[in-house]
Coordinates of N, CA and C in Angstrom, one line a residue:
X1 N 94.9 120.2 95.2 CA 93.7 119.5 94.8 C 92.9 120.3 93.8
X2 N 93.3 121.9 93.1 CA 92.6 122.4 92.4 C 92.4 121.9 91.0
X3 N 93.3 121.4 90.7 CA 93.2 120.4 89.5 C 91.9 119.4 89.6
X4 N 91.8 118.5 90.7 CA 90.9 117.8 90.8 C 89.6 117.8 90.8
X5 N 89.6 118.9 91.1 CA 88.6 119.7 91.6 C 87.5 119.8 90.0
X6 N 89.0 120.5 89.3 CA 88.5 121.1 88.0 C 88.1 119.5 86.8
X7 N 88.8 118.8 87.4 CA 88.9 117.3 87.0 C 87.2 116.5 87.0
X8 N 87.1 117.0 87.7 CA 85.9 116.6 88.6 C 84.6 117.1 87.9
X9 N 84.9 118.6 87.4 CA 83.7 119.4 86.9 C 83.8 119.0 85.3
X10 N 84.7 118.6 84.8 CA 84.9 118.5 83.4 C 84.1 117.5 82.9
X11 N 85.1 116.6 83.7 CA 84.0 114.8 83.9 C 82.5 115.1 84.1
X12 N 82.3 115.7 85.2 CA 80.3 116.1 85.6 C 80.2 116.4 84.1
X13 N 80.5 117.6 83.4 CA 80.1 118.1 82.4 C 80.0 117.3 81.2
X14 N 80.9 116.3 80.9 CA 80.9 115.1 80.0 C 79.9 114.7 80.5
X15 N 79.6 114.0 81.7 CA 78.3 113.1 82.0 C 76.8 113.8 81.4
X16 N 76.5 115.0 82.2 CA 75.6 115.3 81.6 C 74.8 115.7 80.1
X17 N 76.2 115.9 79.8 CA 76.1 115.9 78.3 C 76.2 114.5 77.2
X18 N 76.1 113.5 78.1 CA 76.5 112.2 77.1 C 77.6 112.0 76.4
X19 N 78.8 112.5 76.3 CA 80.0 112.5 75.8 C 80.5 111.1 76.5
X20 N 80.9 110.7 75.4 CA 82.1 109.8 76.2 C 83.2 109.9 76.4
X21 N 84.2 109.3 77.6 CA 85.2 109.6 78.4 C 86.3 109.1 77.6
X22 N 87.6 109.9 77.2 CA 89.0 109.4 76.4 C 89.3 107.7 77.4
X23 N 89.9 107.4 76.1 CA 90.6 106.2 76.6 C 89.4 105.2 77.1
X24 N 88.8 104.8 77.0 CA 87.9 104.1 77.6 C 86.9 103.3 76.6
X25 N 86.5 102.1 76.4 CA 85.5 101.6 75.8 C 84.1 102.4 75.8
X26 N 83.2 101.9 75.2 CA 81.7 102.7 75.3 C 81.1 102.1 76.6
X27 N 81.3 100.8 77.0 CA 80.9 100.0 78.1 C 81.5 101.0 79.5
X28 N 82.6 100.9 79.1 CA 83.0 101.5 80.8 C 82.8 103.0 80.8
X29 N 82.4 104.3 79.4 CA 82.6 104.9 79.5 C 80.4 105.2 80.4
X30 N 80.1 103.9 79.8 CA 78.5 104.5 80.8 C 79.0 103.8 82.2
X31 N 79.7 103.0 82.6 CA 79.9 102.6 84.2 C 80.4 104.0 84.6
X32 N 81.5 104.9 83.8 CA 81.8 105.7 84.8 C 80.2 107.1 84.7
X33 N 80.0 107.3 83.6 CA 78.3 108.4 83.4 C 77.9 107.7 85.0
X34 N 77.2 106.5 84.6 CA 76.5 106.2 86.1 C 76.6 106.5 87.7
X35 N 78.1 106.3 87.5 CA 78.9 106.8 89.0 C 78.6 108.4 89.1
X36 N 79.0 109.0 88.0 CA 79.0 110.5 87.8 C 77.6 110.8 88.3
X37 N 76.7 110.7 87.5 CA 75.3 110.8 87.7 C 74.8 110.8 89.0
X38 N 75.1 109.2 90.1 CA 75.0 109.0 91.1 C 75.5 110.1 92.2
X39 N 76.7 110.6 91.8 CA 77.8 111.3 92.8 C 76.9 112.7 92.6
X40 N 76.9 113.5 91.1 CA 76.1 114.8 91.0 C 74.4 114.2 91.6
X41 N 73.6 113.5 91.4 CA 72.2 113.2 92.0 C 72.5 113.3 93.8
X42 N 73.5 112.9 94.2 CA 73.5 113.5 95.6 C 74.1 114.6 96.0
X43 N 74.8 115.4 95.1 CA 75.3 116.2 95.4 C 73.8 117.6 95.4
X44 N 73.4 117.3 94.4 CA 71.7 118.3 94.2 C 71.0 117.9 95.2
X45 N 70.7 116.6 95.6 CA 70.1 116.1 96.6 C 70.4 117.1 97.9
X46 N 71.1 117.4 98.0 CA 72.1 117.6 99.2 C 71.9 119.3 99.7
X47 N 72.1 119.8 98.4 CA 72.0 121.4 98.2 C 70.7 121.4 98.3
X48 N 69.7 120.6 97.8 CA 68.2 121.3 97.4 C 67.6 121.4 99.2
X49 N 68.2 120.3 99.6 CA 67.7 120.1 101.3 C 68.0 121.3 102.0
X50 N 69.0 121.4 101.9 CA 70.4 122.5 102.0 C 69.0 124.1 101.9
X51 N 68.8 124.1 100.9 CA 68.2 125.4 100.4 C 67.1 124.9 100.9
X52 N 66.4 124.2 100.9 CA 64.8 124.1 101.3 C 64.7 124.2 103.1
X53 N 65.3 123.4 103.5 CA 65.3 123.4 105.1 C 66.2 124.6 105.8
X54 N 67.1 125.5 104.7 CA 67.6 126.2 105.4 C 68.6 125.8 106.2
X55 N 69.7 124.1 106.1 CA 70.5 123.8 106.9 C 71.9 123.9 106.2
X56 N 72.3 124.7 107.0 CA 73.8 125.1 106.6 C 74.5 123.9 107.1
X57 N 74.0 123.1 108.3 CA 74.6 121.3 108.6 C 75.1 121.1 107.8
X58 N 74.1 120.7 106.6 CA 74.6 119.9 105.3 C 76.0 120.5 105.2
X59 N 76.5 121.6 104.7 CA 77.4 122.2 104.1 C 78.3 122.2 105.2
X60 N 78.0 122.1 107.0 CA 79.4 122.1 107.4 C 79.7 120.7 107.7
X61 N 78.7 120.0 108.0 CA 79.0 118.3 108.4 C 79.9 117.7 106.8
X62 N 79.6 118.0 105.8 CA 79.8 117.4 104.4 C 81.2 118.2 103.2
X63 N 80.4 119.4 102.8 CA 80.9 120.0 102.2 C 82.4 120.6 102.8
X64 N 82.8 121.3 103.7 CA 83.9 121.9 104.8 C 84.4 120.7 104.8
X65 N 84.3 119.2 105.6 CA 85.1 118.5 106.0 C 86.0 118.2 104.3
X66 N 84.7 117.6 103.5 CA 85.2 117.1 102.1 C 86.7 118.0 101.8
X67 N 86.4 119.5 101.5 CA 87.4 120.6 100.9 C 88.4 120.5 101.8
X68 N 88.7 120.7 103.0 CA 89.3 121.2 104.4 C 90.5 119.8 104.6
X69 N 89.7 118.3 104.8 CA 90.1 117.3 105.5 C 90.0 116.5 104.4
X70 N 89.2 115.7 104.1 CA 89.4 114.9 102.8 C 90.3 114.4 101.4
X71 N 90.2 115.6 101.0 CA 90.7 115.9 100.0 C 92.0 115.9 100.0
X72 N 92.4 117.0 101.0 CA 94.2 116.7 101.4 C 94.6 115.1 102.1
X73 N 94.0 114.9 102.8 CA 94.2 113.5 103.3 C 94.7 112.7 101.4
X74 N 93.4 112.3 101.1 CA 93.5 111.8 99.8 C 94.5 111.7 98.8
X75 N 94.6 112.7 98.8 CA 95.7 113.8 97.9 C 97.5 113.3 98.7
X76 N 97.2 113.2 99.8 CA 98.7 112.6 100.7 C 99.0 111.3 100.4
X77 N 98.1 110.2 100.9 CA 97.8 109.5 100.6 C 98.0 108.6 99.0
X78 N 97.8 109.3 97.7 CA 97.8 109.0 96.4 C 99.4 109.7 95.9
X79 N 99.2 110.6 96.6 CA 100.4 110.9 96.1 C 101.9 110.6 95.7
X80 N 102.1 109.5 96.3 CA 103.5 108.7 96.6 C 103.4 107.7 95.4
X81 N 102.2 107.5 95.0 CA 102.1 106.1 94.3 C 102.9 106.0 92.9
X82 N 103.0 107.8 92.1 CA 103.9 107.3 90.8 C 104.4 108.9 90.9
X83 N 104.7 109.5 92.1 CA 105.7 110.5 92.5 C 107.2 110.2 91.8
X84 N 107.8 111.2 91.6 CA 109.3 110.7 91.0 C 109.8 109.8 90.6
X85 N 108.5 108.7 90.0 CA 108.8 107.7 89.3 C 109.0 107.6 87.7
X86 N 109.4 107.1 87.4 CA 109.6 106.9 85.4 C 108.4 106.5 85.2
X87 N 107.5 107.9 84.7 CA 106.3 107.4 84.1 C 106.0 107.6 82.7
X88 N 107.4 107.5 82.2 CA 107.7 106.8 80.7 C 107.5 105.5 80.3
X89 N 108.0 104.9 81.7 CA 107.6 103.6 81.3 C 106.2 103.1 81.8
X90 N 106.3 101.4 81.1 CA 104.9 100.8 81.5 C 105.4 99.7 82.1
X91 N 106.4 99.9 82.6 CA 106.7 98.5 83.5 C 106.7 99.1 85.3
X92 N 105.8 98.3 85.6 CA 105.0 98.7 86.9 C 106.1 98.7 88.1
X93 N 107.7 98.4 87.9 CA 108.4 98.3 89.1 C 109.2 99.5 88.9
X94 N 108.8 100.5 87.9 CA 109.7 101.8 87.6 C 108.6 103.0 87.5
X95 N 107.8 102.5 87.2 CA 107.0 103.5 87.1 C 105.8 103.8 88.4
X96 N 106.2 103.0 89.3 CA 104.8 102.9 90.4 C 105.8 102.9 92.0
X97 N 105.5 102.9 92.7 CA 105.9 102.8 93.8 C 105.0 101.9 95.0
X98 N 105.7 101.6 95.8 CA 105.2 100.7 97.2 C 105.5 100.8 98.3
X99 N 104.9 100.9 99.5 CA 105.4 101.9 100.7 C 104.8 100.4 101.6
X100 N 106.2 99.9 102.5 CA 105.5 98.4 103.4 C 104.8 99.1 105.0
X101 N 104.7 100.0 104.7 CA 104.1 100.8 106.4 C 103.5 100.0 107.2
X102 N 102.7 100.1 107.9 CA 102.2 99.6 109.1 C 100.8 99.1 109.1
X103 N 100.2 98.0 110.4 CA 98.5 97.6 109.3 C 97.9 98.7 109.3
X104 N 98.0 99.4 110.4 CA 96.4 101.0 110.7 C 97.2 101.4 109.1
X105 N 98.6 101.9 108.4 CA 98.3 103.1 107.4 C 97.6 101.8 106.1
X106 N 98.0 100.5 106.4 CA 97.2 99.8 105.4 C 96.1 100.0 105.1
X107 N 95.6 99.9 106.1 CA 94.1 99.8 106.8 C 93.6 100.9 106.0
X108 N 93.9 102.4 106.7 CA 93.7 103.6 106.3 C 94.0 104.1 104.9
X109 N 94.8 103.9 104.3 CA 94.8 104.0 102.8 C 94.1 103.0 102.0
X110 N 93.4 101.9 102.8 CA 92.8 100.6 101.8 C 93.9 99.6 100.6
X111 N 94.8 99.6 101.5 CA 95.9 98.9 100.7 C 96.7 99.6 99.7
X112 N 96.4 101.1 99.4 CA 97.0 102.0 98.5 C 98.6 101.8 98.7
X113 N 99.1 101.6 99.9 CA 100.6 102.0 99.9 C 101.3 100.6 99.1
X114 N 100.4 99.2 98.7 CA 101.6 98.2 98.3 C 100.7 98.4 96.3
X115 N 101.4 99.5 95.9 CA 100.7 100.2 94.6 C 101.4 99.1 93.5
X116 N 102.7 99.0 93.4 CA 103.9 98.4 92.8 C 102.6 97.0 92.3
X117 N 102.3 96.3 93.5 CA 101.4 94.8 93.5 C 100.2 95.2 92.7
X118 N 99.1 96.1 93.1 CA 97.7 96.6 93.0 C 98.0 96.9 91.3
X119 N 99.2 97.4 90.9 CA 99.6 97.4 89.3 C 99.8 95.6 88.3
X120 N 100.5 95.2 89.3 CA 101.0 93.9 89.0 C 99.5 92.9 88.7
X121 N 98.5 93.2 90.0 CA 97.3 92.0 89.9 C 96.4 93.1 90.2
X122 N 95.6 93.7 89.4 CA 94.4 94.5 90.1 C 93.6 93.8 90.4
X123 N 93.2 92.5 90.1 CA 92.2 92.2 90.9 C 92.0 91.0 92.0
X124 N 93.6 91.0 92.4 CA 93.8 90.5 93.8 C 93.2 91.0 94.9
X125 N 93.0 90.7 95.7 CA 91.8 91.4 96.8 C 92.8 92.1 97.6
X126 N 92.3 93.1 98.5 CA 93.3 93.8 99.3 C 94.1 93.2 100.3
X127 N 93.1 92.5 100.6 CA 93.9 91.2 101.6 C 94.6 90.9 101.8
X128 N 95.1 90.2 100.4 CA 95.9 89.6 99.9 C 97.2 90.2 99.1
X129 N 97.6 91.5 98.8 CA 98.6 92.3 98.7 C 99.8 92.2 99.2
X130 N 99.5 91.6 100.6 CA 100.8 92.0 101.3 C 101.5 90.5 101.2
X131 N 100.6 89.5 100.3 CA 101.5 88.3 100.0 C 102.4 88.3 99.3
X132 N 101.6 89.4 98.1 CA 102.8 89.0 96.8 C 103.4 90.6 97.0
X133 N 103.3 91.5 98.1 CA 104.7 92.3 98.5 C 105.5 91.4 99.0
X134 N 105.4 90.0 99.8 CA 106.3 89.3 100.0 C 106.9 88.7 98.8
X135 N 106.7 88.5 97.9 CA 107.2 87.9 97.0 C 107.9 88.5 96.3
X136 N 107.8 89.4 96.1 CA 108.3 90.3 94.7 C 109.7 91.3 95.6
X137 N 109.9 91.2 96.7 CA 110.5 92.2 97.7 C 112.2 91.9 96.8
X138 N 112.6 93.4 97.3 CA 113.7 93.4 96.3 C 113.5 93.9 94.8
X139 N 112.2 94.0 94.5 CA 112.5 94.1 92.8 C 111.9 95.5 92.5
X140 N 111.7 95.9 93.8 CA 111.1 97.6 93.8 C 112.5 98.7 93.2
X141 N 111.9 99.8 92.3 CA 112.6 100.7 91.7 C 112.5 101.7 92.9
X142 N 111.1 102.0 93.4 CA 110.9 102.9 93.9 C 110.0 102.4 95.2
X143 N 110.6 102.4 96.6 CA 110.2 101.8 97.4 C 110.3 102.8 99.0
X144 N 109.6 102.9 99.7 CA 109.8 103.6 101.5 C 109.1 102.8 102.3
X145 N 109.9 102.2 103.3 CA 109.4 101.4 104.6 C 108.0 102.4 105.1
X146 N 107.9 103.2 104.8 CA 107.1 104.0 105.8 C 106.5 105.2 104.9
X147 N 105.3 105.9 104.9 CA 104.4 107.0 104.8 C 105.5 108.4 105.1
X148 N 105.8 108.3 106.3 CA 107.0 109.2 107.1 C 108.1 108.9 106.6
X149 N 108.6 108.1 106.0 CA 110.1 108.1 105.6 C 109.2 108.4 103.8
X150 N 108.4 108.1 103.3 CA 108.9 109.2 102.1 C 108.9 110.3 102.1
X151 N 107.6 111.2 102.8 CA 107.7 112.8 103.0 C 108.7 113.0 103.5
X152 N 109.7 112.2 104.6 CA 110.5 113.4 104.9 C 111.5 113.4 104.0
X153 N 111.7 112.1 102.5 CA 112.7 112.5 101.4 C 111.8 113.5 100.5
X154 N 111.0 113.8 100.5 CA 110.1 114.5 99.5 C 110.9 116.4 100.4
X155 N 110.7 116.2 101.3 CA 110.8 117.4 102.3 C 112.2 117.9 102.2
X156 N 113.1 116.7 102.2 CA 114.6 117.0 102.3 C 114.7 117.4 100.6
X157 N 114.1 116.6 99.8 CA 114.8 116.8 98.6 C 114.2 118.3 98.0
X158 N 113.0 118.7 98.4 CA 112.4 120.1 98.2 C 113.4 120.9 98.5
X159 N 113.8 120.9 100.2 CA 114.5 122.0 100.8 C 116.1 121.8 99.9
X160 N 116.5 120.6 99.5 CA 117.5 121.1 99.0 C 118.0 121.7 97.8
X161 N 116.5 121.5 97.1 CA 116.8 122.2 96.2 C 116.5 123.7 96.0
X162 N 115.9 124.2 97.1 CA 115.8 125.5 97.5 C 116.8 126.4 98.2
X163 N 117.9 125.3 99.0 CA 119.0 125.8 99.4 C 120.4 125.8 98.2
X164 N 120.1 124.7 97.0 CA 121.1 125.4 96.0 C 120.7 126.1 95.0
X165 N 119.8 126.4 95.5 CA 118.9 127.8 94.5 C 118.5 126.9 93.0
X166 N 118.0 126.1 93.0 CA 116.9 125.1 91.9 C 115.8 125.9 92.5

């Protein structure tokens, strides 16, 4: 997540400074300043309380969980979506992936696991995802029934390549 992290401060630092963001129109590059703005205005918010009232709360209820629990979660979770995929290409059934897991990991990732579709129609509602996973089934490059069945090929294919010395 240290990348992110560092991802994170770069972008803050564009915001505050009025720069605008690569790749982006001028329109979406203030939608994302705003979000920024919003996210650092609570984050000051947060510390100033923090230092004024003398509550280290803030910092374990917020800060600790975010670094500790969050983040990795997130980070698990996002991960799978263009992992060992051909991200040469821009055709969304080679380059993206879709995991048919279960409703709670649906639920819990917010529909992240049917990625392959979310590429296909972004602005299909979540809802509605697992319709046109029915439809499209079969045409997946990169596909795992399950959260658990890809880490454990992510795990097998690590260890083996530490056992033929890769």
């Amino acid at each position: 997540m240290i990348p992110q992290y560092f991802s994170f401060v770069k972008k803050a630092f564009k915001t505050i400074t009025f720069k605008d963001f690569e790749d982006t129109t001028p329109k979406v590059s203030r939608q994302i300043r705003r979000d920024y703005l919003v996210m650092l205005a609570f984050i000051a918010v947060l510390s100033a309380l923090s230092y004024l009232f003398n509550l280290e709360i803030i910092i374990l209820l917020w800060l600790v969980p975010f670094v500790v629990v969050a983040s990795p979660i997130h980070a698990l979770i996002e991960m799978p979506e263009h992992f060992q995929c051909n991200t040469e290409s821009t055709h969304q059934f080679s380059n993206t992936r879709s995991i048919k897991s279960n409703a709670f990991m649906t639920w819990f990732t917010n529909g992240n696991n049917f990625h392959v579709e979310h590429h296909m129609m972004p602005g299909l509602p979540i809802d509605r995802l697992h319709d046109l996973h029915a439809k499209i089934s079969g045409r997946y490059e990169n596909y795992s029934p399950t959260y658990r069945e890809f880490y454990r090929q992510v795990f097998r294919s690590i260890l083996g390549k530490k056992n033929n010395g890769a």
